[in-house]
XYZ file of C-alpha atoms in Angstrom:
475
model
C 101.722 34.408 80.186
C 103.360 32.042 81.960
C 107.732 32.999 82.793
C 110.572 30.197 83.164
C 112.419 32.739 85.227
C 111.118 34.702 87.683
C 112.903 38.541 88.387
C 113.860 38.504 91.860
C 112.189 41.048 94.113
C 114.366 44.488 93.918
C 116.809 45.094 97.245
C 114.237 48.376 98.569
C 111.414 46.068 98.451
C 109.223 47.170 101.454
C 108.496 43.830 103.396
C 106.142 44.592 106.826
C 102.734 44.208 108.019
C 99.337 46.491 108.523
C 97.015 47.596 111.538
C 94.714 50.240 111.945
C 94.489 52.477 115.054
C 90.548 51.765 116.551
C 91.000 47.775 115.385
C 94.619 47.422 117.526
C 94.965 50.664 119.716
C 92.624 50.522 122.523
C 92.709 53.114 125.130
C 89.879 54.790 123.888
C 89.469 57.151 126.093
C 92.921 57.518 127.407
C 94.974 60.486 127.268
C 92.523 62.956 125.871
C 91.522 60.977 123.074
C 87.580 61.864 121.764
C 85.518 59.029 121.165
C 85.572 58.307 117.158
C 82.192 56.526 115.197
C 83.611 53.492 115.916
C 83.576 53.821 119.895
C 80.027 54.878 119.291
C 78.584 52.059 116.769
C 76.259 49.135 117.542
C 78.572 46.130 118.663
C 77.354 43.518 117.047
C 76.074 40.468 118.891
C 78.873 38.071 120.139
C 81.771 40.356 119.284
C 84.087 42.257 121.948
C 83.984 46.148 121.500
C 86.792 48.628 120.205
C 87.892 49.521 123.819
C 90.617 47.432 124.541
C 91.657 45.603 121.271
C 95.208 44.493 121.030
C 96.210 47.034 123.317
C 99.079 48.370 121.009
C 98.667 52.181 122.440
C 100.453 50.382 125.370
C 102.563 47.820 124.193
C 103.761 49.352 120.635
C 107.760 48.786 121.518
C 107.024 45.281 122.510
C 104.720 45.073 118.867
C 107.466 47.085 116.839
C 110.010 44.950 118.802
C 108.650 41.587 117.171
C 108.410 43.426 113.624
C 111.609 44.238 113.863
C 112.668 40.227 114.882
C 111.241 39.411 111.220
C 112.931 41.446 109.503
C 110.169 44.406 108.774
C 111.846 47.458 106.819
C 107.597 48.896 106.850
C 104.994 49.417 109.113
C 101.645 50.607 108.016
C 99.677 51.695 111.181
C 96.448 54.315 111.147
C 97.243 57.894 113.376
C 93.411 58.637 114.766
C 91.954 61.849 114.570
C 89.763 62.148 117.505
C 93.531 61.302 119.269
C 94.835 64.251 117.904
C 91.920 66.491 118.339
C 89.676 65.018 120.029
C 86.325 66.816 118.837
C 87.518 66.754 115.160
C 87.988 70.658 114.629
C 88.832 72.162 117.968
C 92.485 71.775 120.304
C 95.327 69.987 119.484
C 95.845 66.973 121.694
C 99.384 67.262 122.698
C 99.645 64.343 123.989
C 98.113 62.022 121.403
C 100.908 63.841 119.266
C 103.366 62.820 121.714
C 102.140 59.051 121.148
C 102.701 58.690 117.676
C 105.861 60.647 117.827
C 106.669 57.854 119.884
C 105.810 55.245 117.527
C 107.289 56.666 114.623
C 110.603 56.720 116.748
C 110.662 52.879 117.600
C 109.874 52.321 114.282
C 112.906 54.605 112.728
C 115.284 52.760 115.688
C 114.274 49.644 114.832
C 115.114 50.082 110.491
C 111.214 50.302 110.186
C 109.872 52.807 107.627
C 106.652 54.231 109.137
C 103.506 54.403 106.500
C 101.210 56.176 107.688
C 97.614 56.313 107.202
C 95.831 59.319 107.718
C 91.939 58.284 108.121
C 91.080 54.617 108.723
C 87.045 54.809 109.241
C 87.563 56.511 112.534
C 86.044 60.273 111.997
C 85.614 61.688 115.670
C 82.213 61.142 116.336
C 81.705 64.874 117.584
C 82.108 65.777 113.823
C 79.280 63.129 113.248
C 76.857 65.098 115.625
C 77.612 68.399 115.109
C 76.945 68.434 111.441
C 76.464 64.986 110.201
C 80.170 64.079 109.134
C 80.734 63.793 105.727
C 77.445 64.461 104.476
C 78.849 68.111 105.355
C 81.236 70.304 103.099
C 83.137 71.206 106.236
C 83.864 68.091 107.026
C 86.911 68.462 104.101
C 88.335 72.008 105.840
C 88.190 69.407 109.399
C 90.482 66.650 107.617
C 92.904 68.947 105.892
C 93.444 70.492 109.309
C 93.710 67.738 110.923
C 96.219 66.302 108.002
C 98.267 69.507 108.388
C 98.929 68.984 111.633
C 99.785 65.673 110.643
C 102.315 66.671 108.612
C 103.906 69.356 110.616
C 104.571 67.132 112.890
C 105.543 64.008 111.622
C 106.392 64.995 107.772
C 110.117 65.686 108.622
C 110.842 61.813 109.759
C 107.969 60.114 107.777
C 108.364 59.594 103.404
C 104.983 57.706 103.141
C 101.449 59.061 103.850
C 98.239 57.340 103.071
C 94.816 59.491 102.822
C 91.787 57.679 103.417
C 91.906 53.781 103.757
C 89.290 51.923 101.485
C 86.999 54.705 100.596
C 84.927 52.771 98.097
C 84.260 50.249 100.885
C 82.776 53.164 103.295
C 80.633 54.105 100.102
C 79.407 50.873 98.685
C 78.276 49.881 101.880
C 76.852 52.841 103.108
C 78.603 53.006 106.320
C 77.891 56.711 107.258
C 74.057 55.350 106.931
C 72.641 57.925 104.434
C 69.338 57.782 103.582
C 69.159 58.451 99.832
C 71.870 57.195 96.881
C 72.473 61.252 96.375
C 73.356 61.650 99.922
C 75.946 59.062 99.581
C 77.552 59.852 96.514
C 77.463 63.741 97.872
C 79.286 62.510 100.935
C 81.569 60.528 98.367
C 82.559 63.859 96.850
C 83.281 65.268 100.137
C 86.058 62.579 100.899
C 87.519 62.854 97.176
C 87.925 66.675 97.538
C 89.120 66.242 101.147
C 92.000 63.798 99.869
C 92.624 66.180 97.061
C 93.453 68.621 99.044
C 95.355 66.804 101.743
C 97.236 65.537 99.006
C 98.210 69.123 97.727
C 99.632 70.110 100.736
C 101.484 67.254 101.741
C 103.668 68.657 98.820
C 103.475 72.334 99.903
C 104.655 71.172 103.594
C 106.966 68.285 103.642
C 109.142 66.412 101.012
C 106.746 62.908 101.627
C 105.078 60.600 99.289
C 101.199 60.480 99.599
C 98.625 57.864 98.155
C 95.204 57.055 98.391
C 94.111 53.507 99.659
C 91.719 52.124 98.581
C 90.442 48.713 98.584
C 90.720 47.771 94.920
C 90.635 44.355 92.873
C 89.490 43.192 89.110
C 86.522 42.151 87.766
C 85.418 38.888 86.116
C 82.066 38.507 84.225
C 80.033 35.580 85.440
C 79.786 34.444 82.299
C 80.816 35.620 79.231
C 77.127 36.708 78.195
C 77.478 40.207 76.493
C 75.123 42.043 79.532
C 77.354 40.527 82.411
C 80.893 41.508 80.447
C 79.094 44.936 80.421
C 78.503 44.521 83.789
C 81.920 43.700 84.939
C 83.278 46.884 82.826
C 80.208 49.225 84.464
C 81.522 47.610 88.110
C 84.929 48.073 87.740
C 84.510 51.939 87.400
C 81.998 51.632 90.383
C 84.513 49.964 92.636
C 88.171 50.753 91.135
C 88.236 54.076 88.964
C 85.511 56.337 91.087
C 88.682 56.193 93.663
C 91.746 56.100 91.705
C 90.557 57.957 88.111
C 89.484 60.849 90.283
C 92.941 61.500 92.509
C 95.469 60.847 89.366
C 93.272 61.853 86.259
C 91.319 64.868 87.843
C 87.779 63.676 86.478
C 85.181 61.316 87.534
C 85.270 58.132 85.438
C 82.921 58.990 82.317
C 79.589 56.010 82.054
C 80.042 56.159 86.048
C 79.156 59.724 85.639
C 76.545 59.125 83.012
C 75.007 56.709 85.757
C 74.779 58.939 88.359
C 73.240 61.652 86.272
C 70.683 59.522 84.832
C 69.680 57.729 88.575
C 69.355 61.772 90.316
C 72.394 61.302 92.481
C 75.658 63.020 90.706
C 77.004 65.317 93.315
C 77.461 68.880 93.374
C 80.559 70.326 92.604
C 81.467 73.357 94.610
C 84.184 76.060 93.524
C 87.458 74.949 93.819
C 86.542 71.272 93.822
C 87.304 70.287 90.151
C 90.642 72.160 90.532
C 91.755 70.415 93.792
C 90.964 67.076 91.646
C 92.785 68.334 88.982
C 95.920 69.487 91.013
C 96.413 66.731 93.307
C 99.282 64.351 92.180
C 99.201 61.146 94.119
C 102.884 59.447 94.096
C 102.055 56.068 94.180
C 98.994 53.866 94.481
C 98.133 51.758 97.609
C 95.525 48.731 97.553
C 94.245 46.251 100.139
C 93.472 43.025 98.446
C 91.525 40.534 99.394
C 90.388 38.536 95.865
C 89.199 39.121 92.990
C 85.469 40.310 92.614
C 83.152 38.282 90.126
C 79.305 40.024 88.993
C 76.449 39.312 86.810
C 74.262 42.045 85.121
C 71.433 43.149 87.299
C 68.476 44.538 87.129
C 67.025 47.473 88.821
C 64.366 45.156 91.312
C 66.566 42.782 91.619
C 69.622 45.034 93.109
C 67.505 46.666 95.375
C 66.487 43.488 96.912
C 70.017 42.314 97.273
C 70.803 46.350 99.216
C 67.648 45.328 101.497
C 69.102 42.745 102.834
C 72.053 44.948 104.485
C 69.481 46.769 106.579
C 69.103 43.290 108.816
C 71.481 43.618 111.614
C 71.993 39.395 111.361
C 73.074 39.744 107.921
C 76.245 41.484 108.823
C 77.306 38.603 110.550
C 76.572 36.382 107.650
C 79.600 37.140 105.097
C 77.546 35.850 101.651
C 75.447 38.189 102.549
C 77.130 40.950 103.602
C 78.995 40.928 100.512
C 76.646 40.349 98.140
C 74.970 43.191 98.920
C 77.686 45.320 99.442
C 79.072 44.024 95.993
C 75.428 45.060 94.265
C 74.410 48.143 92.660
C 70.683 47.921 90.956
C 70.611 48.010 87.000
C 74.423 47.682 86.686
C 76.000 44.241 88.634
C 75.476 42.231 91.718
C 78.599 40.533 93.218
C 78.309 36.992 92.845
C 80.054 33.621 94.199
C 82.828 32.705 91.959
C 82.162 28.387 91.913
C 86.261 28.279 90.354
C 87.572 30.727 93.649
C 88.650 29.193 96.554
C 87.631 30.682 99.955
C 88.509 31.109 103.339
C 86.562 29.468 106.376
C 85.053 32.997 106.928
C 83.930 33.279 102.498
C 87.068 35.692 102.016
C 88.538 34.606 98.227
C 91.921 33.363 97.790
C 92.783 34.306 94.350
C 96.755 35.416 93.724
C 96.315 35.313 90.244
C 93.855 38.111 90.864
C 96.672 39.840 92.457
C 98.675 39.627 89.927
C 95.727 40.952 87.326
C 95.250 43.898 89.395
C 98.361 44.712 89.896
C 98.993 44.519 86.251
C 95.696 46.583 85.508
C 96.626 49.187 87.642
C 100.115 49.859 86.515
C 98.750 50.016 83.006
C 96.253 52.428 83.187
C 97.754 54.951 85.710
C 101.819 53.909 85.722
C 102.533 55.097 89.131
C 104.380 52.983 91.657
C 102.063 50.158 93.882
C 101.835 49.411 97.386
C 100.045 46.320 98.700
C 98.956 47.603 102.045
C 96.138 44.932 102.969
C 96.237 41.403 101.920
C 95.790 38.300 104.690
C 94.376 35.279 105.979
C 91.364 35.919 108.109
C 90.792 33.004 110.311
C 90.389 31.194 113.963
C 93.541 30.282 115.097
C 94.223 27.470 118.044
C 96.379 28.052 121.218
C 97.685 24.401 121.713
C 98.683 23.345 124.819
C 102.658 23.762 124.451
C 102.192 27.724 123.616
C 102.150 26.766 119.792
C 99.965 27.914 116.895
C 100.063 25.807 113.534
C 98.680 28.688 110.925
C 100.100 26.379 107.999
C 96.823 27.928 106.196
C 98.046 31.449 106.724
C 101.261 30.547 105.239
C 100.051 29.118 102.235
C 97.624 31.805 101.621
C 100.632 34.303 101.844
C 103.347 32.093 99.819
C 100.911 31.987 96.715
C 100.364 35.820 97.222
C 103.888 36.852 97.459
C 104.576 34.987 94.649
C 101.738 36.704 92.336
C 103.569 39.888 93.301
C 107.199 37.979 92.002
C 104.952 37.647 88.835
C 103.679 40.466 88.604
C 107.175 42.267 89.123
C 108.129 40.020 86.391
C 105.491 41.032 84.141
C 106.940 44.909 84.406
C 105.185 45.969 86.992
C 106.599 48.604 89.674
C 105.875 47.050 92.681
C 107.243 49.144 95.985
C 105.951 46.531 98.681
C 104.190 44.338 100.523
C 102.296 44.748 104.133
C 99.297 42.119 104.754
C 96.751 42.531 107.252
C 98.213 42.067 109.889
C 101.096 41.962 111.480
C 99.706 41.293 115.277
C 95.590 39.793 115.750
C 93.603 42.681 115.819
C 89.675 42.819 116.122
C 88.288 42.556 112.852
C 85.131 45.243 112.042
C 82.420 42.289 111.739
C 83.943 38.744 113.200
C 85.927 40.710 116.313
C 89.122 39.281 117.484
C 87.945 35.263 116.363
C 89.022 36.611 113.327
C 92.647 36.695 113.219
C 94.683 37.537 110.630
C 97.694 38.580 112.735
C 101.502 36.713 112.594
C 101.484 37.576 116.405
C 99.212 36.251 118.601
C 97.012 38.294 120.980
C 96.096 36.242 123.896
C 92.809 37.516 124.466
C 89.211 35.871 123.500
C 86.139 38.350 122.420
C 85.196 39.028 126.223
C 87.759 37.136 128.150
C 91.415 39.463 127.887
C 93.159 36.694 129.492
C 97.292 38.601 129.173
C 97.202 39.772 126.417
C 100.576 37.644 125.663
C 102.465 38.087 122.598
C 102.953 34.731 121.137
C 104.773 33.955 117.766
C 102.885 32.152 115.217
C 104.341 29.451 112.521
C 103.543 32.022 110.282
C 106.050 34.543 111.995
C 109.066 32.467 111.552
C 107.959 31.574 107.909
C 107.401 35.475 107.009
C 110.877 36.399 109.135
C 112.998 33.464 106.440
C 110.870 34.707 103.514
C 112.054 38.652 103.842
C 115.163 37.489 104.751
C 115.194 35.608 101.549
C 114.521 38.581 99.740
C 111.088 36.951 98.925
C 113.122 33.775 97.549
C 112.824 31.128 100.418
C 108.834 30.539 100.430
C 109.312 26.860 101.298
């Protein structure tokens, strides 16, 4: 459907930028902070650690300062637990409360809106050893105590909450490293009841808007072969619905559930469980994208090959392969190279026509407002030798994804905002701080932290004209 007129985007559009608290923070061990299962992971080969980073804990006025130069009315930033209690389910931290206190502040001072994210892949690693994270059932009581005091303190100046950043990711690829398929999905459950109930009583404590997050995107069919349009339907429940069908509908998404059953690996509901899905309202829906995903039909040998491969250490490094077999579940789809999508130097898809699909397929089946809180250009970047850095490929990657969203507003949907990844470089889970996907520059290399200098991209001054455009001036 193509439109002669675009609608333009509406005056409380939220324009900003993303980070997460172990990928930009540092300090890890500063303050009384506990170590999370990210200070504690394998580093792999070639890549700096989490220890350091960007350095925000330190330098979040100067950060919220340059956010605030282009024109930012958001900021979505990760609060970590083990900051604010350091062994996951013992003492407050007082003054890892005091820190984001802080932040919120110089974001509220500066017009900012905080948007908060609750759990961004860093569980305190003391939960992980004492009972095996979220393998456990107590692992939910841990996170809705930790969210409460979340909301105590912050609910009164904050209006947007997120619960658990890209869920399905931290399933599909196994990253709590279970050893069976039932172990996973169990641990699955644990997170969807945990966010359930977080989400309950961020209603019961403050008067705040709470969504999930995950990482969510349509599905082509490789071809359109009857098996791999099947496929694509089967995936899309796999990797969309098990996250969002559960929080807003109250019920597991039904052939995903059939699946499950039939494999040995449905989890076990406890008491309570189906009514904490049931009663938890989310208020809007927030999504990182990052293109569209494309599958064929599978077989059962074949998938598991494909999941093999993840257990080689080198193949993390290697992005085809890390996503194909994160993308691959045996008997129902493998993830597959899309020859008509164009990619990124590091494999990621550029596809805003994608974005506009998904945005369009989510507002249809669950009509709740959208938030786009991931979204970016993931790429080396060159320090010339005058202090400049030509990122015309960022901007292009983010003028034909703004514009999707002007489409997609067009096309009726209720869009709230947009906040790529990421507003400052940050150190990237697999490609470390090489990868940048930041409109501020970090000077730092992967082992070398040179000063840390804040240095203003081409990218910054094009994103500062296009929100102060009102999402008009993209030139």
């Amino acid at each position: 459907m193509e439109h002669l007129k675009l609608k333009r985007f509406p005056k409380d559009f939220l324009w900003g930028a993303s980070s997460s608290a172990y990928q930009c923070e540092g300090a890890w061990d500063e303050d009384g902070k506990g170590p999370s299962v990210q200070d504690k992971a394998p580093v792999i080969p070639g890549t700096t650690d989490f220890k350091v980073t960007s350095d925000h804990y330190h330098r979040f006025k100067e950060d919220i300062a340059l956010m605030a130069e282009m024109g930012f009315t958001e900021y979505r930033f990760s609060i970590a637990w083990p900051r604010i209690i350091p062994d996951g389910d013992g003492a407050v931290n007082e003054k890892g409360v005091a820190h984001y206190h802080e932040v919120i502040d110089e974001c509220l001072k500066n017009g900012i809106q905080p948007v908060i994210t609750l759990y961004h892949f860093d569980l305190p690693y003391a939960l992980q050893e004492k009972y095996g994270g979220w393998i456990n059932r107590q692992c939910i009581d841990d996170f809705v105590r930790y969210c409460e005091v979340c909301f105590k303190e912050y609910g009164s100046k904050v209006k947007y909450f997120l619960t658990i950043n890209e869920q399905n990711m931290m399933t599909m690829f196994n990253m709590g490293g279970y050893a069976t398929d039932r172990e996973r999905y169990q641990a699955n459950h644990h997170m969807l009841v945990a966010q359930a109930k977080a989400t309950i009583r961020c209603h019961e404590m403050c008067d705040a808007w709470i969504a999930p997050a995950p990482n969510i995107t349509c599905v082509y069919p490789l071809t359109s072969a009857p098996l791999d349009n099947l496929a694509a339907m089967d995936y899309d429940q796999l990797r969309n619905r098990l996250y969002l069908d559960t929080i807003v509908f109250g019920k597991y998404p039904e052939a995903f559930w059939v699946y499950l059953e039939q494999r040995g690996c449905a989890p076990e509901f406890a008491d309570g469980d189906e009514e904490a899905l049931k009663n938890a309202h989310p208020d809007f829906i927030a999504f990182n994208y990052y293109g569209a995903s494309t599958v064929k039909y599978v077989s059962e040998e074949e998938g598991k090959k494909a999941k093999e491969k993840l257990k080689d250490p080198d193949a993390r490094a290697n992005m085809k392969e890390f996503m194909t077999g994160m993308m691959t579940e045996p008997g129902l789809a493998v993830g597959v190279e899309n020859p008509l999508q164009q990619k990124t130097s590091y494999g990621m898809g550029i596809d805003p026509v994608g974005l506009r699909i998904t945005l369009r397929q989510l507002w249809e089946r669950y009509h709740l407002p959208l938030l786009i809180t991931e979204n970016g250009c993931g790429v080396p970047d060159t320090l010339n030798e005058d202090g400049t850095i030509h990122d015309d490929y960022r901007i292009d990657y983010l003028r034909v994804h703004i514009r999707a969203c002007q489409e997609a507003i067009t096309d009726g949907v209720n869009l709230m905002g947009y906040s790529p990844w990421s507003a400052f470089d940050l150190v990237s889970t697999h490609q470390g701080i090489t990868k940048r996907y930041g409109m501020i520059y970090v000077n730092r290399d992967e082992f070398d932290l040179k000063d840390m200098k804040r240095i203003r991209k081409d990218s910054f001054y094009w994103y500062k004209k296009a929100i102060a455009s009102g999402g008009e001036d993209l030139d």
